[in-house]
Short mmCIF file of C-alpha atoms in Angstrom, two decimals:
data_model
loop_
_atom_site.label_atom_id
_atom_site.label_comp_id
_atom_site.label_asym_id
_atom_site.label_seq_id
_atom_site.Cartn_x
_atom_site.Cartn_y
_atom_site.Cartn_z
CA MET A 119 18.57 100.43 164.81
CA SER A 120 16.12 97.88 164.16
CA ILE A 121 15.19 96.26 166.63
CA HIS A 122 16.91 92.62 165.76
CA ASN A 123 20.46 94.77 164.87
CA ARG A 124 20.11 95.81 168.58
CA LYS A 125 19.79 92.07 169.79
CA ILE A 126 22.86 91.48 167.46
CA VAL A 127 24.59 94.49 168.65
CA SER A 128 24.05 93.15 172.50
CA GLU A 129 25.13 89.87 171.80
CA ILE A 130 28.04 91.04 170.33
CA THR A 131 29.23 93.00 173.18
CA ARG A 132 28.35 89.99 175.37
CA TYR A 133 30.76 88.13 173.56
CA ILE A 134 33.03 89.77 173.20
CA THR A 135 34.09 91.42 176.66
CA GLY A 136 33.17 88.51 178.00
CA ASP A 137 30.29 88.61 179.63
CA CYS A 138 27.54 85.17 178.33
CA THR A 139 27.37 82.13 179.87
CA PRO A 140 29.86 79.03 177.63
CA ASP A 141 26.71 77.94 175.98
CA ASP A 142 25.57 81.31 175.15
CA ARG A 143 28.79 82.16 173.71
CA ARG A 144 29.26 78.46 171.50
CA VAL A 145 25.93 80.00 169.51
CA ILE A 146 26.71 83.10 168.98
CA SER A 147 30.24 82.21 167.70
CA GLY A 148 28.23 79.86 165.73
CA LEU A 149 26.09 82.34 164.20
CA ILE A 150 28.74 84.62 163.52
CA ASP A 151 30.55 81.28 161.92
CA THR A 152 27.29 81.41 159.87
CA ASP A 153 25.45 85.24 159.90
CA PRO A 154 26.27 87.38 157.46
CA LEU A 155 25.16 90.39 159.98
CA TYR A 156 26.51 88.55 163.02
CA GLN A 157 29.71 88.78 160.76
CA GLN A 158 29.85 92.90 159.52
CA GLU A 159 29.08 93.33 163.43
CA TYR A 160 31.64 91.78 165.31
CA LYS A 161 33.79 92.42 162.19
CA GLU A 162 33.30 95.93 163.09
CA LEU A 163 32.54 95.80 167.49
CA ASN A 164 35.65 93.93 167.62
CA GLN A 165 37.72 96.55 165.65
CA VAL A 166 36.48 98.93 168.35
CA TRP A 167 37.28 96.97 171.37
CA ASN A 168 40.15 96.07 170.37
CA HIS A 169 41.15 99.63 169.43
CA THR A 170 40.30 100.47 173.04
CA GLY A 171 43.66 97.77 174.27
CA ILE A 172 41.16 96.68 176.91
CA LYS A 173 41.30 93.21 177.29
CA SER A 174 38.51 92.04 179.74
CA ILE A 175 36.12 92.75 181.61
CA PRO A 176 37.16 92.48 184.92
CA VAL A 177 34.58 89.42 187.22
CA PHE A 178 33.50 89.90 190.35
CA ASP A 179 32.55 86.49 192.33
CA VAL A 180 29.47 87.73 194.38
CA ASN A 181 29.73 84.47 196.18
CA VAL A 182 32.94 84.79 197.62
CA ALA A 183 32.96 88.34 198.10
CA TRP A 184 29.83 88.32 200.69
CA SER A 185 31.36 85.34 202.66
CA SER A 186 34.62 87.28 203.16
CA VAL A 187 32.43 90.53 204.32
CA GLU A 188 29.95 87.68 206.48
CA GLU A 189 33.36 85.97 208.16
CA ARG A 190 35.40 89.36 208.85
CA ILE A 191 31.71 90.42 210.15
CA SER A 192 31.51 86.88 212.22
CA LYS A 193 34.36 87.57 214.05
CA ALA A 194 33.26 90.76 215.25
CA PRO A 195 33.00 90.98 219.27
CA SER A 196 29.21 90.38 220.33
CA ARG A 197 28.04 90.27 216.85
CA ARG A 198 25.46 87.89 214.78
CA ILE A 199 25.19 87.46 210.80
CA HIS A 200 21.93 86.58 209.87
CA ARG A 201 22.35 85.69 206.04
CA ILE A 202 19.93 87.22 203.99
CA GLN A 203 19.63 85.59 200.69
CA PRO A 204 17.14 88.08 198.77
CA VAL A 205 20.13 90.77 199.62
CA HIS A 206 22.62 88.18 198.35
CA ASN A 207 20.32 87.57 195.02
CA GLN A 208 19.71 91.55 194.98
CA VAL A 209 23.52 91.96 195.36
CA ARG A 210 24.29 90.03 192.41
CA LYS A 211 21.32 90.81 189.63
CA ILE A 212 23.55 94.79 191.08
CA ALA A 213 26.98 93.51 189.91
CA GLY A 214 25.15 91.95 186.84
CA TYR A 215 23.64 94.85 185.18
CA ALA A 216 27.18 97.20 186.25
CA LEU A 217 29.22 95.02 184.16
CA ARG A 218 26.68 94.78 181.06
CA ILE A 219 26.56 98.74 181.58
CA ALA A 220 30.37 99.47 181.61
CA ALA A 221 31.09 96.96 178.87
CA VAL A 222 28.39 99.02 176.63
CA LEU A 223 29.52 102.61 177.69
CA LEU A 224 32.95 101.02 177.06
CA ILE A 225 31.98 100.41 173.63
CA GLY A 226 29.77 103.24 173.63
CA ILE A 227 32.84 105.21 173.98
CA ALA A 228 35.67 103.88 172.01
CA ILE A 229 33.09 104.21 169.08
CA PHE A 230 32.52 107.24 169.38
CA GLN A 231 37.07 108.13 169.11
CA PHE A 232 37.13 105.76 166.80
CA LEU A 233 34.47 107.11 165.04
CA VAL A 234 35.04 110.40 165.55
CA PRO A 235 38.66 111.14 165.74
CA HIS A 236 39.89 114.33 167.80
CA THR A 237 40.62 116.86 165.11
CA SER A 238 43.66 119.92 165.81
CA PHE A 239 43.03 123.20 163.62
CA LYS A 240 45.91 126.06 163.06
CA THR A 241 45.06 129.52 163.16
CA ILE A 242 47.64 132.38 161.11
CA ALA A 243 46.62 135.96 161.06
CA SER A 244 47.93 138.68 159.20
CA GLY A 245 48.04 142.13 161.04
CA THR A 246 48.87 144.81 159.63
CA SER A 247 50.81 143.47 156.24
CA VAL A 248 50.53 140.73 153.65
CA ALA A 249 51.11 137.13 155.01
CA ALA A 250 53.55 134.85 152.95
CA PRO A 251 52.22 132.65 150.84
CA LEU A 252 50.13 129.35 153.24
CA SER A 253 50.34 125.58 151.81
CA LEU A 254 47.82 123.35 153.28
CA ALA A 255 48.05 119.72 153.86
CA ASP A 256 46.04 119.02 150.74
CA GLY A 257 48.45 121.13 148.47
CA SER A 258 46.84 123.94 148.47
CA THR A 259 48.32 127.72 148.43
CA ILE A 260 46.83 130.20 150.20
CA PHE A 261 48.08 134.16 149.88
CA LEU A 262 46.15 136.06 153.43
CA ASN A 263 45.78 140.00 153.03
CA SER A 264 46.18 142.29 155.99
CA SER A 265 44.07 142.06 158.43
CA SER A 266 43.23 137.97 157.91
CA SER A 267 42.85 135.52 159.49
CA ILE A 268 42.13 131.46 158.67
CA LYS A 269 41.39 128.64 160.81
CA PHE A 270 42.15 124.93 159.24
CA PRO A 271 42.67 121.98 160.23
CA GLU A 272 46.41 120.62 159.92
CA LYS A 273 45.06 116.95 158.08
CA PHE A 274 42.18 116.87 155.76
CA GLY A 275 39.88 114.48 156.61
CA GLY A 276 36.14 112.74 155.66
CA ASN A 277 34.69 113.32 152.49
CA LYS A 278 35.20 117.72 152.30
CA ARG A 279 38.02 119.93 153.46
CA GLU A 280 37.11 122.75 155.14
CA VAL A 281 38.09 125.89 156.18
CA TYR A 282 36.95 129.34 158.61
CA PHE A 283 38.31 132.29 157.20
CA TRP A 284 37.98 136.09 157.46
CA GLY A 285 39.64 139.38 155.94
CA GLU A 286 40.49 139.07 152.09
CA ALA A 287 41.81 136.04 150.85
CA PHE A 288 44.03 134.81 147.37
CA PHE A 289 42.93 131.03 146.93
CA GLU A 290 45.08 128.20 144.72
CA ILE A 291 42.52 125.14 145.56
CA ALA A 292 44.18 121.85 144.70
CA HIS A 293 41.60 119.29 142.52
CA ASP A 294 40.34 116.90 144.07
CA PRO A 295 37.39 115.06 142.94
CA THR A 296 35.97 113.84 145.60
CA ARG A 297 36.71 115.98 149.20
CA PRO A 298 35.37 119.34 147.86
CA PHE A 299 37.36 122.38 149.44
CA ILE A 300 34.32 124.98 151.59
CA ILE A 301 35.80 128.17 153.08
CA GLU A 302 32.58 129.57 156.16
CA THR A 303 33.07 133.20 155.74
CA GLY A 304 30.40 133.31 159.12
CA GLU A 305 26.57 133.61 157.59
CA THR A 306 27.96 132.54 153.53
CA ARG A 307 30.02 129.26 152.40
CA ILE A 308 32.59 128.50 149.16
CA LYS A 309 32.60 125.64 147.60
CA VAL A 310 34.85 124.34 144.79
CA LEU A 311 36.77 121.35 143.85
CA GLY A 312 40.03 122.45 142.25
CA THR A 313 40.16 126.65 141.45
CA SER A 314 41.39 130.00 142.12
CA PHE A 315 39.53 133.04 143.62
CA ASN A 316 39.74 135.96 145.97
CA VAL A 317 37.61 136.67 148.78
CA LYS A 318 36.59 139.65 150.46
CA ALA A 319 34.96 139.60 153.47
CA TYR A 320 36.37 141.42 156.67
CA PRO A 321 33.08 141.11 159.05
CA LYS A 322 32.59 144.92 160.18
CA THR A 323 31.84 145.13 156.25
CA ASN A 324 28.54 144.94 154.80
CA ARG A 325 29.28 143.00 151.43
CA ILE A 326 31.17 139.20 150.61
CA GLU A 327 32.98 139.98 147.84
CA VAL A 328 34.31 136.09 145.81
CA VAL A 329 36.48 137.54 142.12
CA VAL A 330 36.90 134.00 141.14
CA ASN A 331 39.89 133.84 138.21
CA SER A 332 40.08 130.32 137.13
CA GLY A 333 37.42 127.58 137.41
CA LYS A 334 34.09 127.62 138.90
CA VAL A 335 32.54 128.30 142.41
CA LEU A 336 29.78 127.94 143.91
CA PHE A 337 28.71 130.35 145.89
CA TYR A 338 26.02 130.10 148.80
CA HIS A 339 24.36 131.80 151.90
CA VAL A 340 22.53 129.33 155.03
CA ASP A 341 20.83 130.48 158.67
CA LYS A 342 22.09 129.63 161.60
CA ASN A 343 21.41 126.03 160.85
CA ASP A 344 23.77 125.72 157.98
CA HIS A 345 20.41 125.56 155.21
CA ILE A 346 21.04 127.38 152.55
CA LEU A 347 18.79 130.26 151.83
CA GLY A 348 20.34 131.27 148.61
CA GLN A 349 23.55 130.77 146.05
CA VAL A 350 25.59 131.64 142.61
CA ILE A 351 27.71 129.87 140.02
CA LEU A 352 30.70 131.21 139.08
CA LEU A 353 32.96 130.95 136.48
CA LYS A 354 35.92 133.00 135.01
CA GLY A 355 35.47 136.35 135.22
CA ASP A 356 32.83 136.91 137.35
CA LYS A 357 32.01 138.79 141.15
CA GLY A 358 29.57 136.80 143.92
CA VAL A 359 28.93 139.79 146.21
CA TYR A 360 26.42 138.75 149.40
CA PHE A 361 24.39 141.64 151.10
CA ARG A 362 24.47 141.48 155.24
CA ASN A 363 21.93 144.29 155.25
CA THR A 364 19.23 142.16 152.86
CA GLY A 365 20.39 138.61 153.13
CA GLN A 366 20.84 139.35 148.90
CA ILE A 367 23.42 137.22 146.83
CA THR A 368 23.80 137.65 142.86
CA ARG A 369 26.41 137.60 140.61
CA LEU A 370 27.95 140.09 138.47
CA LEU A 371 31.16 140.63 135.81
CA ASN A 372 33.84 141.79 137.39
CA ASP A 373 34.86 145.19 136.79
CA GLU A 374 37.66 145.54 138.23
CA PRO A 375 41.14 145.15 137.16
CA ASN A 376 43.46 145.43 140.14
CA TYR A 377 41.41 143.88 142.50
CA LEU A 378 44.35 141.44 143.24
CA SER A 379 46.70 144.27 143.07
CA TRP A 380 47.23 143.89 147.28
CA LYS A 381 49.27 140.64 146.53
CA THR A 382 50.87 141.49 142.64
CA GLY A 383 51.49 144.98 143.74
CA LEU A 384 50.28 146.15 140.34
CA LEU A 385 48.07 148.38 139.60
CA VAL A 386 47.22 149.00 135.97
CA PHE A 387 45.43 152.12 134.64
CA SER A 388 43.74 152.85 130.54
CA GLU A 389 42.42 155.93 130.11
CA THR A 390 40.58 155.49 133.69
CA SER A 391 38.38 157.69 135.25
CA LEU A 392 40.03 159.90 138.74
CA ASP A 393 37.31 157.86 140.64
CA LYS A 394 38.25 154.77 140.51
CA VAL A 395 42.22 155.33 140.47
CA LEU A 396 41.13 156.81 143.49
CA THR A 397 39.16 153.52 144.91
CA ALA A 398 41.80 151.13 143.46
CA VAL A 399 44.27 153.15 144.94
CA GLY A 400 42.78 153.98 148.38
CA GLN A 401 42.29 150.01 148.56
CA LYS A 402 45.73 148.89 148.16
CA TYR A 403 47.10 151.41 151.09
CA GLY A 404 44.60 151.43 152.87
CA VAL A 405 43.23 155.14 152.79
CA THR A 406 40.20 156.93 151.49
CA PHE A 407 39.91 159.74 149.00
CA ASN A 408 37.44 162.49 149.23
CA MET A 409 37.95 165.11 146.02
CA ALA A 410 37.16 168.72 147.17
CA ASP A 411 34.90 168.82 143.51
CA LYS A 412 32.77 166.29 141.72
CA ASP A 413 34.46 167.68 138.16
CA LEU A 414 37.64 165.97 139.26
CA SER A 415 36.20 162.62 138.59
CA GLN A 416 36.07 163.57 134.71
CA LEU A 417 39.88 162.84 135.00
CA LYS A 418 41.26 159.67 132.56
CA LEU A 419 44.67 158.23 133.94
CA THR A 420 46.70 155.72 131.69
CA ALA A 421 49.13 154.43 134.18
CA THR A 422 51.34 151.01 135.40
CA PHE A 423 52.19 151.47 139.16
CA ASP A 424 55.03 148.05 139.95
CA ASN A 425 54.94 147.65 143.88
CA GLU A 426 55.49 151.65 144.12
CA THR A 427 54.46 153.11 147.84
CA LEU A 428 51.47 155.94 147.95
CA ASP A 429 53.74 158.56 148.13
CA ALA A 430 55.28 157.65 144.37
CA VAL A 431 51.95 157.04 143.54
CA LEU A 432 50.42 160.18 145.00
CA GLU A 433 53.28 162.47 143.05
CA VAL A 434 52.94 161.48 139.41
CA LEU A 435 48.80 161.91 139.94
CA GLN A 436 49.27 165.60 141.09
CA LEU A 437 52.43 165.83 137.93
CA VAL A 438 49.93 164.68 135.50
CA HIS A 439 46.31 166.55 136.38
CA ASN A 440 48.24 169.11 138.74
CA LEU A 441 46.60 168.66 141.57
CA GLN A 442 47.43 168.56 145.81
CA PHE A 443 46.37 165.95 148.36
CA VAL A 444 46.10 167.39 152.38
CA ASN A 445 46.15 164.71 153.99
CA ASN A 446 44.38 163.96 157.20
CA GLY A 447 46.11 161.00 158.81
CA ASN A 448 44.16 157.83 157.28
CA ASP A 449 41.60 160.29 154.79
CA TYR A 450 43.49 162.53 151.76
CA LEU A 451 41.39 165.63 150.28
CA VAL A 452 42.03 165.93 147.00
CA LYS A 453 41.34 168.93 145.45
CA LYS A 454 43.46 171.56 142.78
CA LYS A 455 46.35 174.13 143.21
#
C-alpha cells in the first residue's frame, strides 16, 4: 500500500470511528463526496465496520475523569493533592493513542474475518469396504475404495475447489470453468475443470497413479512450498504415474482394462496371461499371489467375472488350468496339481 493510500485509510478510519474533530470530519466528508479514491476506500471500510456490529468506540473525557480522581483524593484525611499538568496532558495523549490503536485493530480484525471467512471441513473414511458414493456441494461425485479418506469443505468458496485425498477413488467432477477442482495427495496435485478419472494414492506405496476416463487432467508434483517440479497433461485413456522414490512423473497409455474393477465389480479377460490375471484379481480382492513355477505365467484366460467372490474366481482358474491355490492368510501360492 502506498503512503498516499495509507493516509486515506487512516483518515477514513478516524472518520468512521468518530475519532476526529468536527473540522476534520467536514473535510474528510467532502473528500468522500468528491474523490473517487476516498469513495472506494470509504465504501469498503464502512462495509467491514458495519460487519463487526460495533456502533461506536466509547469516548472518554479525560478532564472529567481526572477531576473525579482529584476530588476523591482530596476528601481523604491528611492528604494534599497537587495538580500536575504534564501528567494530565500525558494521560490525555495516551488515551487518544489508545483509542486510535483500538479502532485500527478492530477494523483489522474485522477485515480478516470478513475477507477470510472460516471454512468448515468434513472428512470421510471408507474403512475396509467400498464406501457409498459421496456427493459434494458443487455437484461432483466421488467413489471411495477401501482404506481411503477424503477431506473437503462443506461449501466451496473463492476461485477454486480444493480437497485432500489419500487412498483410491473415482472422481466425477462437475464442470465449472471459473473454479478448477484441485486434489491434493501429499506431494502431488490433480487439477481439472470437469472430467472423470481414477486416483490411486495410498500413503505407504511408491507410486501415485491417475487414469483418465474422460476429459483432460493436469497432474503435477510440488515441493514443500507448493512450487511445481514436474507435470504432465493426461487425456482419455492416459495414465500418469508419480514415483515417490525418484520424484519423477510420467505419462503412459493405460494398459489395465480392469483398473475400475473395485468400483464396477467386473473383471474382464481376453487371452490374458495368468500373471496379469492374478495381478488384477489381487488388486480387486486385496490379496497377493506367488507362482511356484514361472512357466505358469504363460497360461492364458478368457473370462468375465461379474461381482463374483474370490473363491468363485479361484475355482474357475483351478478348473480351466488344473491349478492349486495354497492359502496363507492374504497370500496364495499358485502351483500345478
